[in-house]
Structure formats: structure tokens, C-alpha cells
mmCIF file of C-alpha atoms and ligand atoms in Angstrom:
data_model
loop_
_atom_site.group_PDB
_atom_site.id
_atom_site.type_symbol
_atom_site.label_atom_id
_atom_site.label_comp_id
_atom_site.label_asym_id
_atom_site.label_seq_id
_atom_site.Cartn_x
_atom_site.Cartn_y
_atom_site.Cartn_z
ATOM 1 C CA MET A 1 -4.009 30.271 21.389
ATOM 2 C CA LYS A 2 -4.865 27.000 19.617
ATOM 3 C CA PRO A 3 -2.316 26.048 16.904
ATOM 4 C CA LYS A 4 -3.569 26.327 13.339
ATOM 5 C CA VAL A 5 -3.773 23.124 11.394
ATOM 6 C CA PHE A 6 -4.838 22.214 7.903
ATOM 7 C CA VAL A 7 -6.464 18.875 7.029
ATOM 8 C CA THR A 8 -6.357 17.755 3.389
ATOM 9 C CA ARG A 9 -9.547 15.592 3.319
ATOM 10 C CA PRO A 10 -12.707 15.228 5.438
ATOM 11 C CA LEU A 11 -12.056 13.217 8.583
ATOM 12 C CA PRO A 12 -14.479 10.919 10.390
ATOM 13 C CA THR A 13 -16.418 13.095 12.892
ATOM 14 C CA PRO A 14 -14.999 11.571 16.140
ATOM 15 C CA ALA A 15 -11.436 12.208 14.962
ATOM 16 C CA LEU A 16 -12.221 15.711 13.795
ATOM 17 C CA GLU A 17 -13.868 16.525 17.155
ATOM 18 C CA VAL A 18 -10.753 15.525 19.061
ATOM 19 C CA LEU A 19 -8.543 17.592 16.732
ATOM 20 C CA SER A 20 -10.846 20.624 16.931
ATOM 21 C CA SER A 21 -10.816 20.537 20.732
ATOM 22 C CA VAL A 22 -7.070 21.223 20.683
ATOM 23 C CA CYS A 23 -6.394 22.963 17.356
ATOM 24 C CA ASN A 24 -7.828 25.629 15.170
ATOM 25 C CA VAL A 25 -8.789 23.388 12.203
ATOM 26 C CA ARG A 26 -9.297 24.293 8.558
ATOM 27 C CA SER A 27 -9.898 21.558 6.076
ATOM 28 C CA HIS A 28 -10.428 20.714 2.442
ATOM 29 C CA GLN A 29 -14.095 19.736 2.280
ATOM 30 C CA GLU A 30 -13.851 17.277 -0.613
ATOM 31 C CA ASP A 31 -12.500 13.730 -0.583
ATOM 32 C CA THR A 32 -10.130 14.545 -3.472
ATOM 33 C CA SER A 33 -6.424 15.190 -3.792
ATOM 34 C CA MET A 34 -5.724 18.944 -3.655
ATOM 35 C CA PRO A 35 -3.652 20.641 -6.347
ATOM 36 C CA THR A 36 -0.279 21.701 -5.021
ATOM 37 C CA SER A 37 -0.918 25.428 -5.551
ATOM 38 C CA GLN A 38 -4.170 25.251 -3.564
ATOM 39 C CA LEU A 39 -2.554 23.282 -0.746
ATOM 40 C CA ALA A 40 0.332 25.777 -0.638
ATOM 41 C CA GLU A 41 -2.179 28.614 -0.347
ATOM 42 C CA ASP A 42 -4.173 26.864 2.401
ATOM 43 C CA CYS A 43 -1.067 26.036 4.460
ATOM 44 C CA ARG A 44 0.391 29.553 4.592
ATOM 45 C CA GLU A 45 -0.497 29.978 8.275
ATOM 46 C CA ALA A 46 -0.501 26.316 9.261
ATOM 47 C CA GLU A 47 1.615 24.980 12.100
ATOM 48 C CA GLY A 48 0.486 21.474 11.386
ATOM 49 C CA ILE A 49 -0.820 19.511 8.426
ATOM 50 C CA LEU A 50 -2.830 16.292 8.551
ATOM 51 C CA VAL A 51 -2.372 14.843 5.101
ATOM 52 C CA ASN A 52 -4.276 12.039 3.508
ATOM 53 C CA SER A 53 -3.068 10.820 0.115
ATOM 54 C CA THR A 54 -2.080 14.261 -1.135
ATOM 55 C CA ARG A 55 1.326 15.407 -2.241
ATOM 56 C CA VAL A 56 3.211 17.675 0.175
ATOM 57 C CA SER A 57 5.900 19.003 -2.142
ATOM 58 C CA GLU A 58 8.731 21.438 -1.663
ATOM 59 C CA GLU A 59 6.460 24.155 -3.011
ATOM 60 C CA VAL A 60 3.935 23.529 -0.216
ATOM 61 C CA LEU A 61 6.648 23.370 2.435
ATOM 62 C CA LEU A 62 8.270 26.628 1.253
ATOM 63 C CA ALA A 63 4.893 28.360 1.387
ATOM 64 C CA ALA A 64 4.363 27.333 5.023
ATOM 65 C CA PRO A 65 6.982 29.071 7.158
ATOM 66 C CA ARG A 66 5.284 28.300 10.488
ATOM 67 C CA LEU A 67 4.936 24.588 9.779
ATOM 68 C CA ARG A 68 6.273 22.338 12.549
ATOM 69 C CA ALA A 69 4.413 19.044 12.203
ATOM 70 C CA ILE A 70 3.140 16.760 9.421
ATOM 71 C CA SER A 71 0.881 13.850 10.270
ATOM 72 C CA ASN A 72 0.365 11.466 7.372
ATOM 73 C CA CYS A 73 -2.851 9.420 7.471
ATOM 74 C CA GLY A 74 -1.354 6.274 5.890
ATOM 75 C CA ILE A 75 1.664 4.086 6.402
ATOM 76 C CA GLY A 76 3.489 4.992 3.163
ATOM 77 C CA TYR A 77 4.729 8.576 3.141
ATOM 78 C CA ASP A 78 6.298 8.782 -0.290
ATOM 79 C CA ASN A 79 3.809 11.647 -0.915
ATOM 80 C CA ILE A 80 5.882 13.898 1.386
ATOM 81 C CA ASP A 81 9.180 15.627 0.504
ATOM 82 C CA VAL A 82 11.062 14.171 3.477
ATOM 83 C CA ALA A 83 14.430 15.777 2.540
ATOM 84 C CA VAL A 84 12.973 19.293 2.793
ATOM 85 C CA CYS A 85 11.252 18.415 6.091
ATOM 86 C CA ASN A 86 14.537 17.103 7.450
ATOM 87 C CA ARG A 87 16.310 20.320 6.526
ATOM 88 C CA ARG A 88 13.615 22.275 8.348
ATOM 89 C CA ARG A 89 13.510 19.770 11.230
ATOM 90 C CA ILE A 90 9.802 19.189 10.717
ATOM 91 C CA PRO A 91 8.723 15.867 12.298
ATOM 92 C CA ILE A 92 6.618 13.509 10.143
ATOM 93 C CA THR A 93 4.454 10.701 11.428
ATOM 94 C CA ASN A 94 2.564 7.861 9.720
ATOM 95 C CA THR A 95 -0.188 5.562 10.948
ATOM 96 C CA ALA A 96 1.795 2.364 11.382
ATOM 97 C CA GLY A 97 -0.080 0.078 13.770
ATOM 98 C CA SER A 98 -3.548 0.976 12.486
ATOM 99 C CA LEU A 99 -3.923 -0.690 9.101
ATOM 100 C CA GLU A 100 -1.548 -3.590 8.590
ATOM 101 C CA GLU A 101 -3.944 -6.534 9.226
ATOM 102 C CA THR A 102 -6.584 -4.872 7.032
ATOM 103 C CA THR A 103 -4.155 -4.390 4.176
ATOM 104 C CA ALA A 104 -2.955 -7.982 4.486
ATOM 105 C CA ASP A 105 -6.624 -9.064 4.231
ATOM 106 C CA MET A 106 -6.866 -7.176 0.975
ATOM 107 C CA ALA A 107 -3.604 -8.648 -0.353
ATOM 108 C CA PHE A 108 -4.885 -12.166 0.407
ATOM 109 C CA THR A 109 -8.240 -11.320 -1.137
ATOM 110 C CA LEU A 110 -6.483 -10.350 -4.370
ATOM 111 C CA LEU A 111 -4.365 -13.513 -4.230
ATOM 112 C CA LEU A 112 -7.393 -15.762 -3.854
ATOM 113 C CA ALA A 113 -9.521 -13.843 -6.337
ATOM 114 C CA THR A 114 -6.814 -14.038 -8.985
ATOM 115 C CA ALA A 115 -6.006 -17.686 -8.363
ATOM 116 C CA ARG A 116 -9.670 -18.810 -8.383
ATOM 117 C CA ARG A 117 -10.814 -16.327 -11.040
ATOM 118 C CA ALA A 118 -13.496 -15.044 -8.649
ATOM 119 C CA ILE A 119 -14.231 -11.784 -10.473
ATOM 120 C CA GLU A 120 -14.334 -13.395 -13.914
ATOM 121 C CA ALA A 121 -16.667 -16.078 -12.502
ATOM 122 C CA ASP A 122 -18.992 -13.461 -11.028
ATOM 123 C CA ARG A 123 -19.161 -11.622 -14.350
ATOM 124 C CA TYR A 124 -19.802 -14.914 -16.191
ATOM 125 C CA VAL A 125 -22.826 -15.703 -14.017
ATOM 126 C CA ARG A 126 -24.232 -12.138 -13.960
ATOM 127 C CA GLU A 127 -23.984 -11.839 -17.726
ATOM 128 C CA GLY A 128 -26.127 -14.983 -18.146
ATOM 129 C CA ARG A 129 -23.321 -16.868 -19.889
ATOM 130 C CA TRP A 130 -23.582 -19.919 -17.593
ATOM 131 C CA GLU A 131 -25.545 -22.559 -19.491
ATOM 132 C CA ARG A 132 -24.399 -25.834 -17.972
ATOM 133 C CA TRP A 133 -22.035 -27.247 -15.391
ATOM 134 C CA GLN A 134 -18.809 -28.448 -16.978
ATOM 135 C CA PHE A 135 -15.912 -30.416 -15.579
ATOM 136 C CA GLY A 136 -13.504 -28.211 -17.468
ATOM 137 C CA LEU A 137 -15.111 -24.889 -16.631
ATOM 138 C CA MET A 138 -12.935 -22.021 -15.369
ATOM 139 C CA HIS A 139 -10.009 -23.923 -13.920
ATOM 140 C CA GLY A 140 -7.982 -21.804 -11.567
ATOM 141 C CA LEU A 141 -4.861 -22.401 -9.480
ATOM 142 C CA ASP A 142 -4.581 -24.090 -6.109
ATOM 143 C CA VAL A 143 -3.493 -21.807 -3.318
ATOM 144 C CA HIS A 144 -3.077 -24.235 -0.441
ATOM 145 C CA HIS A 145 0.322 -25.941 -0.060
ATOM 146 C CA LYS A 146 1.864 -23.592 -2.617
ATOM 147 C CA THR A 147 4.834 -21.233 -2.075
ATOM 148 C CA LEU A 148 4.136 -17.669 -1.067
ATOM 149 C CA GLY A 149 7.022 -15.201 -1.634
ATOM 150 C CA LEU A 150 6.873 -11.948 0.306
ATOM 151 C CA ILE A 151 8.968 -9.009 -0.832
ATOM 152 C CA GLY A 152 9.084 -6.827 2.282
ATOM 153 C CA PHE A 153 8.517 -8.456 5.647
ATOM 154 C CA GLY A 154 7.406 -5.669 7.963
ATOM 155 C CA GLY A 155 4.065 -4.711 9.394
ATOM 156 C CA ILE A 156 2.021 -5.990 6.415
ATOM 157 C CA GLY A 157 4.353 -8.699 5.085
ATOM 158 C CA GLN A 158 4.253 -10.600 8.404
ATOM 159 C CA PRO A 159 0.463 -10.694 8.750
ATOM 160 C CA MET A 160 0.420 -11.835 5.113
ATOM 161 C CA ALA A 161 2.710 -14.731 6.091
ATOM 162 C CA ARG A 162 0.263 -15.674 8.838
ATOM 163 C CA ARG A 163 -2.545 -15.816 6.319
ATOM 164 C CA GLY A 164 -0.403 -17.958 4.031
ATOM 165 C CA ARG A 165 0.347 -20.331 6.945
ATOM 166 C CA GLY A 166 -3.412 -20.685 7.411
ATOM 167 C CA PHE A 167 -3.508 -22.075 3.857
ATOM 168 C CA SER A 168 -0.616 -24.456 4.569
ATOM 169 C CA MET A 169 1.678 -22.458 2.286
ATOM 170 C CA ARG A 170 5.455 -22.467 2.332
ATOM 171 C CA ILE A 171 6.590 -18.908 3.153
ATOM 172 C CA LEU A 172 9.672 -17.295 1.639
ATOM 173 C CA TYR A 173 10.618 -13.658 2.221
ATOM 174 C CA TYR A 174 13.083 -11.167 0.986
ATOM 175 C CA ALA A 175 13.738 -7.928 2.805
ATOM 176 C CA ARG A 176 16.558 -5.448 3.266
ATOM 177 C CA HIS A 177 17.164 -6.740 6.755
ATOM 178 C CA ARG A 178 16.728 -10.306 7.920
ATOM 179 C CA THR A 179 14.073 -10.667 10.652
ATOM 180 C CA ALA A 180 14.780 -12.111 14.089
ATOM 181 C CA ASP A 181 15.051 -15.888 14.315
ATOM 182 C CA SER A 182 12.150 -16.027 16.720
ATOM 183 C CA VAL A 183 9.827 -14.294 14.189
ATOM 184 C CA GLU A 184 11.028 -16.503 11.346
ATOM 185 C CA ARG A 185 10.304 -19.563 13.496
ATOM 186 C CA GLU A 186 6.883 -18.317 14.629
ATOM 187 C CA LEU A 187 5.807 -17.595 11.043
ATOM 188 C CA GLY A 188 7.647 -20.540 9.512
ATOM 189 C CA ALA A 189 9.259 -18.062 7.096
ATOM 190 C CA GLU A 190 12.524 -18.669 5.208
ATOM 191 C CA TYR A 191 14.761 -15.746 4.295
ATOM 192 C CA THR A 192 16.031 -15.786 0.727
ATOM 193 C CA ASP A 193 17.465 -13.491 -1.915
ATOM 194 C CA LEU A 194 15.177 -11.815 -4.437
ATOM 195 C CA GLU A 195 16.172 -14.036 -7.328
ATOM 196 C CA SER A 196 15.508 -17.370 -5.632
ATOM 197 C CA LEU A 197 12.250 -16.004 -4.133
ATOM 198 C CA LEU A 198 10.987 -15.137 -7.611
ATOM 199 C CA ARG A 199 12.139 -18.466 -9.077
ATOM 200 C CA GLN A 200 10.392 -20.532 -6.385
ATOM 201 C CA SER A 201 7.229 -18.643 -5.602
ATOM 202 C CA ASP A 202 3.799 -19.518 -6.911
ATOM 203 C CA PHE A 203 2.448 -16.289 -5.430
ATOM 204 C CA THR A 204 4.596 -13.201 -4.922
ATOM 205 C CA SER A 205 3.177 -10.377 -2.855
ATOM 206 C CA LEU A 206 4.773 -6.923 -2.494
ATOM 207 C CA HIS A 207 5.024 -5.271 0.919
ATOM 208 C CA VAL A 208 7.798 -2.712 0.557
ATOM 209 C CA PRO A 209 7.594 1.083 0.806
ATOM 210 C CA LEU A 210 8.313 3.057 -2.363
ATOM 211 C CA THR A 211 11.921 4.275 -2.240
ATOM 212 C CA PRO A 212 14.601 4.747 -4.914
ATOM 213 C CA ASP A 213 15.716 1.150 -4.115
ATOM 214 C CA THR A 214 12.301 -0.437 -4.536
ATOM 215 C CA ARG A 215 11.102 1.541 -7.586
ATOM 216 C CA HIS A 216 10.601 -0.974 -10.429
ATOM 217 C CA ILE A 217 11.978 -3.837 -8.315
ATOM 218 C CA ILE A 218 9.582 -5.886 -10.431
ATOM 219 C CA ASN A 219 10.652 -5.243 -14.001
ATOM 220 C CA GLY A 220 11.130 -7.189 -17.275
ATOM 221 C CA LYS A 221 14.278 -8.845 -15.931
ATOM 222 C CA THR A 222 12.872 -9.899 -12.553
ATOM 223 C CA ILE A 223 9.560 -10.998 -14.105
ATOM 224 C CA ASN A 224 11.550 -13.346 -16.326
ATOM 225 C CA LEU A 225 12.681 -15.196 -13.209
ATOM 226 C CA MET A 226 9.099 -16.003 -12.228
ATOM 227 C CA LYS A 227 7.268 -19.239 -13.028
ATOM 228 C CA ASN A 228 4.796 -19.056 -15.860
ATOM 229 C CA THR A 229 2.178 -20.232 -13.391
ATOM 230 C CA ALA A 230 3.036 -17.440 -10.951
ATOM 231 C CA VAL A 231 0.670 -14.727 -9.679
ATOM 232 C CA LEU A 232 1.861 -11.270 -8.568
ATOM 233 C CA VAL A 233 -0.023 -9.298 -5.909
ATOM 234 C CA ASN A 234 0.631 -5.616 -5.311
ATOM 235 C CA THR A 235 -0.961 -3.679 -2.447
ATOM 236 C CA ALA A 236 2.203 -1.619 -1.796
ATOM 237 C CA ARG A 237 2.816 1.158 -4.287
ATOM 238 C CA GLY A 238 2.281 1.160 -8.067
ATOM 239 C CA PRO A 239 5.794 2.261 -9.065
ATOM 240 C CA VAL A 240 7.324 -0.741 -7.269
ATOM 241 C CA VAL A 241 6.281 -2.532 -10.486
ATOM 242 C CA ASP A 242 7.210 -1.526 -14.022
ATOM 243 C CA GLU A 243 3.649 -1.570 -15.266
ATOM 244 C CA GLU A 244 4.580 -1.742 -18.931
ATOM 245 C CA ALA A 245 6.683 -4.854 -18.326
ATOM 246 C CA LEU A 246 3.904 -6.404 -16.227
ATOM 247 C CA VAL A 247 1.337 -5.807 -18.973
ATOM 248 C CA ASP A 248 3.689 -7.539 -21.443
ATOM 249 C CA ALA A 249 4.143 -10.492 -19.142
ATOM 250 C CA LEU A 250 0.426 -10.862 -18.487
ATOM 251 C CA SER A 251 -0.565 -10.513 -22.152
ATOM 252 C CA SER A 252 1.953 -13.096 -23.277
ATOM 253 C CA ARG A 253 1.143 -15.346 -20.267
ATOM 254 C CA LYS A 254 4.773 -15.227 -19.174
ATOM 255 C CA ILE A 255 3.136 -15.208 -15.727
ATOM 256 C CA ALA A 256 -0.361 -16.465 -14.947
ATOM 257 C CA GLY A 257 -2.006 -13.444 -13.341
ATOM 258 C CA ALA A 258 -1.896 -10.413 -11.087
ATOM 259 C CA GLY A 259 -4.000 -8.877 -8.349
ATOM 260 C CA LEU A 260 -3.420 -5.126 -8.187
ATOM 261 C CA ASP A 261 -4.646 -2.537 -5.740
ATOM 262 C CA VAL A 262 -2.088 0.090 -6.714
ATOM 263 C CA PHE A 263 -0.899 1.524 -10.034
ATOM 264 C CA GLU A 264 1.938 3.595 -11.432
ATOM 265 C CA ARG A 265 -0.172 6.648 -12.298
ATOM 266 C CA GLU A 266 -3.256 6.452 -10.035
ATOM 267 C CA PRO A 267 -6.077 6.821 -10.701
ATOM 268 C CA HIS A 268 -5.065 6.103 -14.294
ATOM 269 C CA VAL A 269 -4.954 2.398 -15.017
ATOM 270 C CA HIS A 270 -3.048 1.059 -18.007
ATOM 271 C CA ALA A 271 -5.706 0.372 -20.696
ATOM 272 C CA ASP A 272 -4.332 -3.140 -21.396
ATOM 273 C CA LEU A 273 -4.650 -4.129 -17.732
ATOM 274 C CA ALA A 274 -8.363 -3.433 -17.889
ATOM 275 C CA ARG A 275 -8.662 -5.642 -20.994
ATOM 276 C CA LEU A 276 -6.913 -8.698 -19.554
ATOM 277 C CA ASP A 277 -8.959 -11.396 -17.828
ATOM 278 C CA ASN A 278 -6.061 -12.768 -15.804
ATOM 279 C CA VAL A 279 -5.919 -9.590 -13.696
ATOM 280 C CA VAL A 280 -8.012 -8.485 -10.727
ATOM 281 C CA LEU A 281 -8.059 -4.732 -10.176
ATOM 282 C CA ALA A 282 -8.974 -2.638 -7.154
ATOM 283 C CA PRO A 283 -8.907 1.156 -6.616
ATOM 284 C CA HIS A 284 -6.283 1.392 -3.863
ATOM 285 C CA ILE A 285 -8.582 0.187 -1.084
ATOM 286 C CA GLY A 286 -6.108 -1.900 0.893
ATOM 287 C CA SER A 287 -6.903 -0.226 4.212
ATOM 288 C CA ALA A 288 -10.464 0.772 3.301
ATOM 289 C CA THR A 289 -12.723 -0.622 5.997
ATOM 290 C CA GLY A 290 -14.805 1.618 8.234
ATOM 291 C CA GLU A 291 -13.063 0.425 11.389
ATOM 292 C CA THR A 292 -9.585 0.878 9.991
ATOM 293 C CA ARG A 293 -10.233 4.287 8.447
ATOM 294 C CA LEU A 294 -11.441 5.512 11.855
ATOM 295 C CA ARG A 295 -8.386 3.958 13.559
ATOM 296 C CA MET A 296 -6.055 5.634 11.020
ATOM 297 C CA ALA A 297 -7.698 9.055 11.362
ATOM 298 C CA THR A 298 -7.719 8.840 15.196
ATOM 299 C CA LEU A 299 -4.044 7.901 15.257
ATOM 300 C CA ALA A 300 -3.160 10.615 12.747
ATOM 301 C CA VAL A 301 -4.924 13.166 14.990
ATOM 302 C CA ARG A 302 -3.181 11.867 18.085
ATOM 303 C CA ASN A 303 0.192 12.079 16.351
ATOM 304 C CA LEU A 304 -0.435 15.641 15.195
ATOM 305 C CA ILE A 305 -1.501 16.786 18.646
ATOM 306 C CA ALA A 306 1.588 15.168 20.220
ATOM 307 C CA MET A 307 3.954 16.875 17.758
ATOM 308 C CA LEU A 308 2.353 20.282 18.242
ATOM 309 C CA ALA A 309 2.698 19.852 21.994
ATOM 310 C CA GLY A 310 6.417 19.364 21.448
ATOM 311 C CA GLU A 311 6.350 15.663 22.225
ATOM 312 C CA ARG A 312 8.336 13.092 20.278
ATOM 313 C CA PRO A 313 5.525 11.065 18.654
ATOM 314 C CA ARG A 314 5.355 7.299 18.646
ATOM 315 C CA ASN A 315 4.941 7.059 14.853
ATOM 316 C CA LEU A 316 7.843 9.375 13.980
ATOM 317 C CA VAL A 317 9.354 8.404 10.590
ATOM 318 C CA ASN A 318 12.231 10.896 10.426
ATOM 319 C CA PRO A 319 14.002 10.565 13.764
ATOM 320 C CA GLU A 320 17.135 11.985 12.122
ATOM 321 C CA ILE A 321 15.750 15.481 12.751
ATOM 322 C CA TYR A 322 16.503 15.048 16.434
ATOM 323 C CA SER A 323 20.156 14.085 15.991
HETATM 324 C C1 8YV B 1 -4.049 4.821 2.458
HETATM 325 C C2 8YV B 1 -1.969 3.484 2.005
HETATM 326 O O1 8YV B 1 -5.336 4.603 2.054
HETATM 327 O O2 8YV B 1 -1.328 3.535 4.238
HETATM 328 C C3 8YV B 1 -0.979 3.598 3.075
HETATM 329 O O3 8YV B 1 0.223 3.768 2.779
HETATM 330 O O4 8YV B 1 -1.659 3.323 0.880
HETATM 331 C C4 8YV B 1 -3.427 3.496 2.326
HETATM 332 O O5 8YV B 1 -3.654 2.792 3.491
HETATM 333 C C5 8YV B 1 -3.502 5.948 1.665
HETATM 334 O O6 8YV B 1 -2.182 6.246 2.012
HETATM 335 C C6 8YV B 1 -4.312 7.187 1.867
HETATM 336 O O7 8YV B 1 -4.028 7.824 3.056
#
């Protein structure tokens, strides 16, 4: 008998076909986050869940006694109650390896767009406000030869460093663990503490997962360390930044700007952020390209099938369940 699985959002057809050839698949037909009670109801019989930006809470896990695998279609898995999964020895996978370069592209896009006021400039032209060329029109900030500070230096932070190097930037990074010498040398990256990174960086980009340690790592106090010409880029998770403190800093020009793909209460965006012209906003599309979405879905399917076959999957994020 094929194992029963539940999929929380429509998958690209090639990925769904592979999953359906091995599993008995039921799925949520809309590209929306499911309410917890509905997900709990739909997972009653499920042995596996393929979850895509939907909360898998304790309530869902308790309602699914046969559950033995969770495949998260995304690199960050703060949407899953890992502690409960660990107690039940349910393996969880993510899609590390499928989306890092694409997300770094988006982070660099936000960095450039904020520095060079690209969105504001586009609006200015479209709205017919451009009457004459002016020497003093819409000055932005140079990116090349500036200092790029990366908070988090893993799968996305490192490709971001490579992009910075392409713009002749000096690269600083802060992470929980220092990276191997050979990687630092290859990327020309200098390890530093958080405080000196924030003091020295012209552009600070966040590449950490959301954990109790990283929640609000950017707050009123840490923002005060930043230069008043600094730009903050966030493609990680909204709650890594205290949004209220960021809005204050941007409104009072304590820092120069921000490029944000993620927010504290998505899809709600702080009303003041939308009013400020030194901010570039995006609707959490860091990994949203056709190629990468297909790669993510295919990997998530492969991970789920491996777990249901009793194999230890490559993208396992909670290896502690095997100890
Ligand atoms: C996904 C992301 O779009 O991978 C992540 O952690 O934030 C995005 O790439 C999101 O998780 C939806 O699955």
C-alpha cells in the first residue's frame, strides 16, 4: 500500500507526478497558508507531510498519530514545531542546496535597488515627474568598494559574499561559528564580532535562521551602532529585526535605507514602511524563480520519499532523533 501524504500547497506538475507515483497524495488546492484546524483535520491519516510556508504546530502534530516524516519546501523551518517532532522522533528535512544562489541574487538586488533608489526612480519616470536632467537629481550611494557586513555566513551568506567581491567590496562576517580558513581566504571574508561589523559596514545583510538567539538581533541598540549612511538588507526572516525600531531608524534617517523581503507579521507590512521612500519592499520572493521553485519542490519530494522508505535523508535538520 502506498503511504498517505498531505501536501499543503499546489506543487509543480513534474514534482507532483513523482510523488504520486510512490505515495497516495492529498493536497490543499490553493496557494494559501492553511488554518491550523484545517491542516490538523487533513493530516489525520497522513504518514508524511510536504509543507510549504504553512505552520505545523503541536496541534497538527497531535492530530496526526501516524505521521513519520515532514518535508519542508524551504530552507528555514521555523514554521515547524521541532521540539514536538523530536519527542516523536519524526524526521524533518529542508531544501538546502536548492535555493541559496537565487536568494543571494534577491538580497543583492535589494541592496542595489536601495542604494541606487531604483524603485523610486522608476516611479518618478512613470508618474511623469521627470522634466529635465539635473546634476543633483536622485543621488544614491556607491556600492562598489564599500564594506559589506554579513550576519550569518552559511549557504546564502557565502554566495552573497561572492556577489560583494564582484563589486570590489570588503567583506566582513559574523556567525555563531567561524568558517574554515580556506573559505575565508577564497571569499576574502574577515570574521568579526557583531558590534564591529555593524560599526564598519556600509551594507549589512542578514542570512541567519530565525531562532531564539537571532530574534530581534537587529534592534534599537544594535541599529545605533550602524553608520547613518548604512543600508540594511533582510531576506532571512522578519522577526530577526525589531520592525518598530527599524521604522524609527529609517524615519529619523539614523540609517540611510533598507531593502526588505521579509517582515515580522507577513503578509502585514508596517504602515510606516510603506510610506518611507528610503525603503525597498518585496513580498518574500527571495527564492521565487521558476527554476528554483521547481528545484525546491523536486528536492522536497525526494526527501519525503526517502524518509517514508526509512532512509536517512540528505537534508535532515533534526539528526538528534537518531541518537
Ligand atoms: C520559501 C524561504 O519561499 O526557504 C526559505 O526559508 O523563506 C523561501 O525560500 C518559503 O519558505 C516558502 O516555502
